[in-house]
Coordinates of C-alpha atoms in Angstrom, one line a residue:
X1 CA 34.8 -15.9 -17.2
X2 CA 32.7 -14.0 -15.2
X3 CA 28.8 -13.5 -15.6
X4 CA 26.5 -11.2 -13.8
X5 CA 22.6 -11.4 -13.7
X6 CA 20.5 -8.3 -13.2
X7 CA 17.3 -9.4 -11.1
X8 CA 15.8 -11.4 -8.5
X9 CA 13.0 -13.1 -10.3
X10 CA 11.9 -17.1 -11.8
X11 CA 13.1 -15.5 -15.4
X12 CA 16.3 -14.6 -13.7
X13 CA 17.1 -17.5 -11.8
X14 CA 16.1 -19.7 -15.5
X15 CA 19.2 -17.7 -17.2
X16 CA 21.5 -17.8 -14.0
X17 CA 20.7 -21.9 -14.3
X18 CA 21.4 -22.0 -17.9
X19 CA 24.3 -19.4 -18.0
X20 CA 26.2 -21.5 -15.2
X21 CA 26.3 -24.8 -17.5
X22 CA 28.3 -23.0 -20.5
X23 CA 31.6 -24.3 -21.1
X24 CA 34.2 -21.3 -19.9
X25 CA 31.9 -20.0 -17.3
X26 CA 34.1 -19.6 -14.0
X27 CA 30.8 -18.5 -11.3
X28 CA 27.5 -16.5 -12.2
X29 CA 26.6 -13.7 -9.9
X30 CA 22.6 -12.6 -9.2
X31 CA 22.1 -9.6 -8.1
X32 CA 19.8 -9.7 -5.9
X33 CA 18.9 -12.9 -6.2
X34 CA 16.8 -14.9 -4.6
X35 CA 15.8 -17.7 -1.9
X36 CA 16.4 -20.3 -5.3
X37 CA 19.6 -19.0 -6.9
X38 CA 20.7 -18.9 -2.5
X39 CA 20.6 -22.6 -3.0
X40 CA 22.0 -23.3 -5.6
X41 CA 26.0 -23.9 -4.7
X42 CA 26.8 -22.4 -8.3
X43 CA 25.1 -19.4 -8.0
X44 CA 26.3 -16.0 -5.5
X45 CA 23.7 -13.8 -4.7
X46 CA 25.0 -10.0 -4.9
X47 CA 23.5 -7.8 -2.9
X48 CA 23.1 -4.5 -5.0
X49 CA 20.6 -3.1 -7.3
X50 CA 21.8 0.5 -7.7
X51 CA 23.1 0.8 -11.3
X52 CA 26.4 2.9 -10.5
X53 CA 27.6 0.3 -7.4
X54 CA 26.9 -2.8 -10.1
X55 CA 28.7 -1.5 -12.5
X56 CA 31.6 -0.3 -10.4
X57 CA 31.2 -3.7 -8.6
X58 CA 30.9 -5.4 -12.4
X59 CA 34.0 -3.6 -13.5
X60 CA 36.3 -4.4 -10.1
X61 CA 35.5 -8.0 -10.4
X62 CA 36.4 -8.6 -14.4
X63 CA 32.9 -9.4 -15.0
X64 CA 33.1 -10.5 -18.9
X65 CA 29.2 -10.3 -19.8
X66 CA 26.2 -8.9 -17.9
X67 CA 22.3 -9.8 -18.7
X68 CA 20.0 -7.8 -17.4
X69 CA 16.5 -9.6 -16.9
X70 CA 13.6 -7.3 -15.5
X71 CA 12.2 -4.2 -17.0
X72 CA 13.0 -1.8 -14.2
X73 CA 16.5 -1.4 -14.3
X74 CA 16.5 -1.3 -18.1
X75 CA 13.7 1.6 -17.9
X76 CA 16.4 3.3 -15.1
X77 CA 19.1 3.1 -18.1
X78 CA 21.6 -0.1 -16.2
X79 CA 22.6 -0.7 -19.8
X80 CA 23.5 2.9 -20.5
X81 CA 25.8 3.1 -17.7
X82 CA 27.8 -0.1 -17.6
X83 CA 28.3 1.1 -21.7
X84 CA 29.7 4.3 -20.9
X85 CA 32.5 2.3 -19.5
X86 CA 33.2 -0.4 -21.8
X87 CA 31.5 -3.2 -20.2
X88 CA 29.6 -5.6 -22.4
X89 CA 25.9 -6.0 -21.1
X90 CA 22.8 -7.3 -23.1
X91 CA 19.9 -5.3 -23.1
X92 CA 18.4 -2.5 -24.2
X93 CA 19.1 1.1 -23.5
X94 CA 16.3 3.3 -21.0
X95 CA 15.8 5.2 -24.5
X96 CA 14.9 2.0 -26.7
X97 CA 13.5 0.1 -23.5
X98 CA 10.1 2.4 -24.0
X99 CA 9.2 -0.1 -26.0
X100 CA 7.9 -1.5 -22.5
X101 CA 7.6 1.5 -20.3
X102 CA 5.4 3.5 -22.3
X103 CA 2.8 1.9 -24.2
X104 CA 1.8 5.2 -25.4
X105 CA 5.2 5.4 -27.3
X106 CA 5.0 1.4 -28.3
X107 CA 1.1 2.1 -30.0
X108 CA 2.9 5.6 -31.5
X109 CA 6.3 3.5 -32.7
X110 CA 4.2 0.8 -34.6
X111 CA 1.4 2.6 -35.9
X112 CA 4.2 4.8 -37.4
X113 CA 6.3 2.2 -38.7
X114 CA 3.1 -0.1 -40.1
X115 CA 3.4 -3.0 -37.8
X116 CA 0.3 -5.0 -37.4
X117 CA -1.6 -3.9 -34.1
X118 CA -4.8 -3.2 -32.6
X119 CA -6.7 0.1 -33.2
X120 CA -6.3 2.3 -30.0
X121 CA -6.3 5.7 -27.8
X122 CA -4.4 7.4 -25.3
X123 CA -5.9 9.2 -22.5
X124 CA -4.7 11.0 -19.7
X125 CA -8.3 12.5 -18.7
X126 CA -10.4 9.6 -17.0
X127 CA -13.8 11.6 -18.4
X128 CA -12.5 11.2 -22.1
X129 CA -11.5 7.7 -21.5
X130 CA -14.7 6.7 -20.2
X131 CA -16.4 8.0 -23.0
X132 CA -14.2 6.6 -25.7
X133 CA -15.3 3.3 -23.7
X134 CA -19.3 4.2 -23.9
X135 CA -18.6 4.8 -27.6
X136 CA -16.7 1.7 -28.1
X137 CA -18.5 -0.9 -25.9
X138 CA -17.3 -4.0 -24.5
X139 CA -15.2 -6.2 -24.8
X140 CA -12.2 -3.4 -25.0
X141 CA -8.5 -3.8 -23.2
X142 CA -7.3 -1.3 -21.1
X143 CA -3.4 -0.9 -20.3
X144 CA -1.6 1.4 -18.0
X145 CA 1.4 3.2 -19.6
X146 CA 3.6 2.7 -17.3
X147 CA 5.8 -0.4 -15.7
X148 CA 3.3 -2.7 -13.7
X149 CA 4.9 -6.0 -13.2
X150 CA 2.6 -7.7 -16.0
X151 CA -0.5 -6.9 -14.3
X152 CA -1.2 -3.3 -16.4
X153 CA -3.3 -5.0 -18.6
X154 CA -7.3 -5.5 -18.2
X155 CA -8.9 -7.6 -20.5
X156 CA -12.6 -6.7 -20.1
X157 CA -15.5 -7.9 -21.1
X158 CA -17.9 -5.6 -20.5
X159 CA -18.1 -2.0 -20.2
X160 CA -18.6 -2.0 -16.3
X161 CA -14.5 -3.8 -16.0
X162 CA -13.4 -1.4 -18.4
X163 CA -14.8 1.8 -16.1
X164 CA -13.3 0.1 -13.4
X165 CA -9.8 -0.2 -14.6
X166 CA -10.0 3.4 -15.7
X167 CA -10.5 4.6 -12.4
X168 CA -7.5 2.3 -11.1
X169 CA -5.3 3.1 -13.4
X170 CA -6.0 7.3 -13.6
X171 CA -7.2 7.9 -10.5
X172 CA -6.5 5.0 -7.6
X173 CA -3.5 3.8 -9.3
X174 CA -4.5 0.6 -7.4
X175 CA -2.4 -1.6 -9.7
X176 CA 0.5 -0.1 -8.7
X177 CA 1.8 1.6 -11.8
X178 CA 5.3 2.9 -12.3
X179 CA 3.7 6.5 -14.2
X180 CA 5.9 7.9 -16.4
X181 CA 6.9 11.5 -17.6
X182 CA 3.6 13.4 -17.2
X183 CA 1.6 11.4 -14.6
X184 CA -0.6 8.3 -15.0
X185 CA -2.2 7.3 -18.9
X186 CA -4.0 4.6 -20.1
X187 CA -4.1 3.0 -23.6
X188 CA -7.9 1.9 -24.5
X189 CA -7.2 -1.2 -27.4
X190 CA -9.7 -3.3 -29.8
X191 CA -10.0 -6.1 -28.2
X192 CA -8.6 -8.7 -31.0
X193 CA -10.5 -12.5 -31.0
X194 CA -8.0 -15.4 -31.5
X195 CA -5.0 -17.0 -29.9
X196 CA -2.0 -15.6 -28.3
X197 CA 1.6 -16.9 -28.3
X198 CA 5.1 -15.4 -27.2
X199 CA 7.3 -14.6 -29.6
X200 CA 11.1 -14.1 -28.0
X201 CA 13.9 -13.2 -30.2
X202 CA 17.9 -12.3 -29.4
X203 CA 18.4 -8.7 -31.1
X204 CA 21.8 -6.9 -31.5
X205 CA 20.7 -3.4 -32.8
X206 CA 20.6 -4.8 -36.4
X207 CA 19.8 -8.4 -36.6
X208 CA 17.3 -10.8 -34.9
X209 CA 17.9 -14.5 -33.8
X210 CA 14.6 -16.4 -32.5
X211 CA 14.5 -18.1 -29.6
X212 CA 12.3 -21.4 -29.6
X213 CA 8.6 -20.4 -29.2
X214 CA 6.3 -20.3 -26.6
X215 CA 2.7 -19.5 -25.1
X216 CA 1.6 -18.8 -21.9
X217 CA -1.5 -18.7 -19.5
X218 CA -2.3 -15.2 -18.3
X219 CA -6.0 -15.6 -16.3
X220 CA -5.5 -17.1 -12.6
X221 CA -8.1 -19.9 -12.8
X222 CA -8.4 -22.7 -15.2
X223 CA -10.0 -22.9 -18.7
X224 CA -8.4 -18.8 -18.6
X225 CA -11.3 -17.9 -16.2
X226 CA -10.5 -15.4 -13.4
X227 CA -8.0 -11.7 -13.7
X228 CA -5.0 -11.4 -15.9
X229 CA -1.8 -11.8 -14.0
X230 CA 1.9 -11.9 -15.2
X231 CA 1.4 -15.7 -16.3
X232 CA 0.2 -18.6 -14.2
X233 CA 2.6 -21.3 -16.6
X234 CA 3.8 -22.1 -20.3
X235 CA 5.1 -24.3 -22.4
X236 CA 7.5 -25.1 -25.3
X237 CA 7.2 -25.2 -28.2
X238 CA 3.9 -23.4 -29.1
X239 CA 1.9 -25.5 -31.9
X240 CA 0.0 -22.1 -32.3
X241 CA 3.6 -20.8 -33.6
X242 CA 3.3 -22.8 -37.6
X243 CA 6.2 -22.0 -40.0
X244 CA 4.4 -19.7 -41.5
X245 CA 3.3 -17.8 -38.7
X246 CA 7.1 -17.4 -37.6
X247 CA 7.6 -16.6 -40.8
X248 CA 5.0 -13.5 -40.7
X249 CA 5.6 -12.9 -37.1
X250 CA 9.8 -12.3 -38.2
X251 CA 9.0 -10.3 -41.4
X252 CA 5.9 -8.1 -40.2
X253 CA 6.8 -7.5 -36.8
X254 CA 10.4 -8.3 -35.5
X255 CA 12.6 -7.3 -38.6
X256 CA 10.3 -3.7 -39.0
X257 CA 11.0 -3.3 -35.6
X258 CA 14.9 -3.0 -35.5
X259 CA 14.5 -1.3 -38.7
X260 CA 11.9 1.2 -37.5
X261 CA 14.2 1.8 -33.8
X262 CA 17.2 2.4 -36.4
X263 CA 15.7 4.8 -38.5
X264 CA 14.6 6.7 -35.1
X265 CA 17.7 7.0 -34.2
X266 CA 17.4 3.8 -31.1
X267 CA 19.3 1.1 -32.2
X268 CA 17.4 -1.9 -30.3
X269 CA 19.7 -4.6 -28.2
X270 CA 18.7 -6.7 -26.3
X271 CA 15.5 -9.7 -25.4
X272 CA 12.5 -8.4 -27.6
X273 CA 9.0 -10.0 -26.2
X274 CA 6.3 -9.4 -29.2
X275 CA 3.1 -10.6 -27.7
X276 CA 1.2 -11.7 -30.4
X277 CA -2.6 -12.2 -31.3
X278 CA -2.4 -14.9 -34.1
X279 CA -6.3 -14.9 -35.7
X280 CA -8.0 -17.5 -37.2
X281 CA -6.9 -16.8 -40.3
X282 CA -3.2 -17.2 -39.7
X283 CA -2.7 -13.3 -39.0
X284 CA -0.3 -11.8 -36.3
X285 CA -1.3 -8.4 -34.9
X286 CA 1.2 -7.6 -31.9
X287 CA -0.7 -6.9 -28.4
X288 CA 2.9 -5.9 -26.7
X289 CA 6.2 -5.3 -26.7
X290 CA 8.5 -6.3 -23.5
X291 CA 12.2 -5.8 -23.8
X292 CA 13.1 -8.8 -21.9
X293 CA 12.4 -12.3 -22.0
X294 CA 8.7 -13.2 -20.8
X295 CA 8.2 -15.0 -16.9
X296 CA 6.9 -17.7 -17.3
X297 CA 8.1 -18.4 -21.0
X298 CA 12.2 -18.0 -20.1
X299 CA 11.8 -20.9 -17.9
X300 CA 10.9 -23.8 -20.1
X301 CA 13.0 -22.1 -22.4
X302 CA 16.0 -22.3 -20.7
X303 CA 15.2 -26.0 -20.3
X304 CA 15.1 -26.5 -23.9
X305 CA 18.2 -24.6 -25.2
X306 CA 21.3 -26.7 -25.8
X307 CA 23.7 -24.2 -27.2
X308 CA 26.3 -22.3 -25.0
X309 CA 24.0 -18.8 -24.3
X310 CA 26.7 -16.8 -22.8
X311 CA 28.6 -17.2 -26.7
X312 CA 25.5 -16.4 -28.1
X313 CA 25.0 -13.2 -25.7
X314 CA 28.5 -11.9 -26.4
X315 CA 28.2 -12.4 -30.1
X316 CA 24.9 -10.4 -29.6
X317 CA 27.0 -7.5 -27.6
X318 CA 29.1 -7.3 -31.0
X319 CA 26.5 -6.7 -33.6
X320 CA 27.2 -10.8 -34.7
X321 CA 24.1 -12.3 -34.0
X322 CA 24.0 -13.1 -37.8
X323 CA 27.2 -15.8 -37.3
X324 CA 25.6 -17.9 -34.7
X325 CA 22.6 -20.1 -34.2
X326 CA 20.6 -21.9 -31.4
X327 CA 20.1 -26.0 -30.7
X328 CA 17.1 -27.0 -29.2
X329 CA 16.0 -29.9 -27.3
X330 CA 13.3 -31.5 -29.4
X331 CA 11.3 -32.0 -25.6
X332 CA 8.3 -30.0 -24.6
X333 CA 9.1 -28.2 -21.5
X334 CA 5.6 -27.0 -19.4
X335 CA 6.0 -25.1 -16.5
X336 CA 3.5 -24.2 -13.9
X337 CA 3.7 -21.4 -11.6
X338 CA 2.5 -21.7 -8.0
X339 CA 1.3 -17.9 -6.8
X340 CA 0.7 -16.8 -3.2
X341 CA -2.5 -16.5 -1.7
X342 CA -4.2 -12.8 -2.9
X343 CA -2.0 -12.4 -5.7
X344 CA -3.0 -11.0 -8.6
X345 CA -3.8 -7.9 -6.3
X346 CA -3.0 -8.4 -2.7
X347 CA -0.7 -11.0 -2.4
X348 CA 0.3 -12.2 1.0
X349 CA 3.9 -12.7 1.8
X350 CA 5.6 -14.8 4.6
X351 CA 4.3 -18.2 4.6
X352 CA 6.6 -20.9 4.9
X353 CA 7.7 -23.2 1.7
X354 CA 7.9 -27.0 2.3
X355 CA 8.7 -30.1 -0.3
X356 CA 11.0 -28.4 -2.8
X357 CA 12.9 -31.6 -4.1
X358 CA 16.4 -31.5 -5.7
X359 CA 17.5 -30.1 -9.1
X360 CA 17.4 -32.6 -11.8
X361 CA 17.9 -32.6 -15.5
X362 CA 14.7 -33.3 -16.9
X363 CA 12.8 -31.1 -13.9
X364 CA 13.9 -27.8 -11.9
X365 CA 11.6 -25.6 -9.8
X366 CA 12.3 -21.8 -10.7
X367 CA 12.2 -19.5 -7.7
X368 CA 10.6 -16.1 -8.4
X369 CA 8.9 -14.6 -5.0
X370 CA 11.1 -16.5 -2.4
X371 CA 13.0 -15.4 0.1
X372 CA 15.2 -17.0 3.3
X373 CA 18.0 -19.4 3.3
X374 CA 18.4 -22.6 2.0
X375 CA 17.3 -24.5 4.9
X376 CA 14.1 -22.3 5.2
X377 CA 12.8 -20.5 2.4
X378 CA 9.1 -17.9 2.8
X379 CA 6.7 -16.4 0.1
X380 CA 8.2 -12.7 -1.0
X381 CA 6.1 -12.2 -4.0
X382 CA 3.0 -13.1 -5.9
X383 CA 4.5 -15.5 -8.5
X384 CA 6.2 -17.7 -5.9
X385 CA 7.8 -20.6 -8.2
X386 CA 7.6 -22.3 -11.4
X387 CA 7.9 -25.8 -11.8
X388 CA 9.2 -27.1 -14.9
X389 CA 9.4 -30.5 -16.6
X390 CA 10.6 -31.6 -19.7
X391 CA 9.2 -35.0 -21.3
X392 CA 8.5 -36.2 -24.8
X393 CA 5.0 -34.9 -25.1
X394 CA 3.2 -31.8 -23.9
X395 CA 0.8 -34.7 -21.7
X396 CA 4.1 -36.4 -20.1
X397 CA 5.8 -33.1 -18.9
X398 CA 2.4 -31.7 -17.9
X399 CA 1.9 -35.0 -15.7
X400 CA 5.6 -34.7 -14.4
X401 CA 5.3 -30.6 -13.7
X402 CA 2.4 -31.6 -11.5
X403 CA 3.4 -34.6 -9.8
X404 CA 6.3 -31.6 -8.1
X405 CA 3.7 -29.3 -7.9
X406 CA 2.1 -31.8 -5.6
X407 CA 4.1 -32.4 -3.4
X408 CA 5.4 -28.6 -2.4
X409 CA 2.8 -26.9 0.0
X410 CA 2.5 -23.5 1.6
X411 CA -0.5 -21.7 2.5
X412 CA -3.1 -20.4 0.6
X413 CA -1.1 -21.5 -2.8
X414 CA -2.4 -20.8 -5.8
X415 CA -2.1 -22.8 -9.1
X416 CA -3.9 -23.9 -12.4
X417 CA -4.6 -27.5 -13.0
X418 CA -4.7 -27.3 -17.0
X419 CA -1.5 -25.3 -18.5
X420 CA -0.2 -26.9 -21.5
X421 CA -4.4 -27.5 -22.4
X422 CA -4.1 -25.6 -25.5
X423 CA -1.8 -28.1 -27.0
X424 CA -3.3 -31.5 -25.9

């Protein structure tokens, strides 16, 4: 059979690896693709992102299953239109996908439907929302309501950052923010102490399957120093993740959450991201929702699952997630993203990419911001790559992620020297 891949990032290209390894899958398409899934000889790059010419495409080819990765087209309804013909796509639709796009209706949806979060406001006036800030003090998170490629999200420490991100969200919009209906918001949070994990699971509009858990690093610098970004590595399993936080983390957030989009009338489908805040005590509180699977967590994974994904997807399209489960490999996998120079904010594209090694089994390099052909291959984006390993301990596929990382080179690269540190 046929598969199709919505996207041109490292999450897409992890899927588009894993998808092309099922038993019965004839060739996996990427649309658009990118420098990584261009060298791969299993992979086609498509070369269309409108939503009416994939579909029509989709449909002409026989395509048997489509998964969307990135939150754009979801937000632009991809999964409403290939529906309205009959073809089976996973995802959610643009009405459930708000989840993501406005975190104004995400704070609203849970506060509504009692799921654990942090205490917040939403403010469209810049004057209000500096005061709430003076009357709230430092440290306080500050999020755009709106799509920003995971870098929405200020985490700041004193009142002075949190002005600041005020100003670029409501008034510069230097963050680049998709705005939604009604101009540019911000969401002023609690900032909430203790130690945050991903938390992916499969959802078919009425049941959840979990995917194997996660964490990742969001600061640019070591030891979680420097600006939030969309994730500079992560690793899997998450020791963070105990039974009986994936036990809370299913029955206080995921399960109230399908239950909740049901009851408002928006059966969820689809990858559901719950960023969580696990506290000292063993609590979750949910920071996020993303309806997709996180970059960098879908990389290691990918490199963990065993079972035949495009089965489980189609089960998913069916409403039968509750008849299938997932193998895992009992390996950490730790990947490590390598960013270009200026990213979070200004990153620089066009340098050239030297020392990617060949594809192996136990150790892939994920392209996200690449571009070029196989024999020459530039920066295109901020999160370039993400080198992954897989090993018997978090120590051994941290040591093998970096001895690739090592030996790849392009100017002004940026990495972290410590991801996986939480777990050693």
């Amino acid at each position: 059979m046929k598969v199709l891949v919505i996207g041109g990032g490292g999450r897409e290209h992890a899927l588009a690896w894993k998808l092309k390894h099922d038993a019965g899958v004839s060739q996996v398409f990427v649309a658009p693709g990118n420098a990584g899934t261009a060298r791969d000889p299993d992979l086609v790059n498509l070369d269309i992102t409108d939503k009416v010419a994939l579909r029509e495409w989709a449909q002409a080819q026989g395509v048997a299953l489509t998964v969307v990765g990135p939150e754009a087209p979801l937000a632009a309804g991809v999964v409403d239109q290939f529906r309205a013909h009959g073809l089976p796509i996973f995802g959610p639709t643009k009405a459930a996908a708000q989840l993501e796009s406005s975190k104004a209706f995400s704070k609203a949806f849970m506060q509504r439907h009692g799921i654990p979060t942090a205490k917040y406001q939403a403010f469209t006036d810049p004057t209000l929302a500096h005061a709430y800030v003076d009357a709230e003090g430092a440290p306080i998170v500050v999020k755009a309501d709106g799509l920003a490629a995971g870098k929405g999200v200020v985490v700041a420490m004193t009142a002075a950052e949190a002005h600041e991100a005020i100003d670029f969200m409501l008034l510069d919009n230097t963050l680049g923010v998709a705005h939604n209906e009604g101009g540019a918001r911000v969401v002023i949070e609690e900032f909430l102490e203790g130690e945050e994990a991903s938390f992916i699971v499969l959802c078919d509009g009425e049941h959840a399957l979990a995917l194997a858990t996660s964490q990742d690093h969001k600061r640019l610098l070591d030891a979680d120093q420097g600006p939030n970004t969309g994730g500079m590595g992560a690793y899997s399993p998450a020791p963070v993740v105990t039974p009986a936080v994936h036990e809370r983390a299913m029955s206080e957030v995921i399960m109230p959450t399908l239950r909740g989009m049901a009851a408002d009338g928006i059966p969820y489908t689809g990858f559901l991201y719950a960023g969580l805040m696990i506290t000292p005590d063993g609590h979750v509180k949910t920071l996020e929702f993303n309806c997709r699977m996180g970059d960098p967590e879908t990389q290691p994974i990918m490199m963990r699952l065993k079972s035949n994904l495009t089965q489980v997807l189609l089960s998913a399209t069916r409403a039968e997630l509750d008849r299938v489960s997932l193998d895992w490999d009992p390996r950490v996998a730790l990947g490590v993203v390598l960013a270009a120079a200026g990213y979070p904010l200004n990153p620089r594209k066009g340098d050239t990419i030297t020392g990617l090694p060949a594809d192996a089994a136990d150790r892939m390099v994920f392209h996200a911001g690449t571009s070029g052909s196989a024999e020459a291959v530039q920066v295109s984006g901020g999160r370039v790559l993400c080198v992954t390993a897989l090993a018997e301990t978090v120590a051994l596929a941290q040591q093998r992620a970096y001895e690739v990382v090592d030996g790849i080179h392009f100017d002004g690269m940026q990495h972290r020297r410590d991801i996986g540190y939480r777990a050693l």
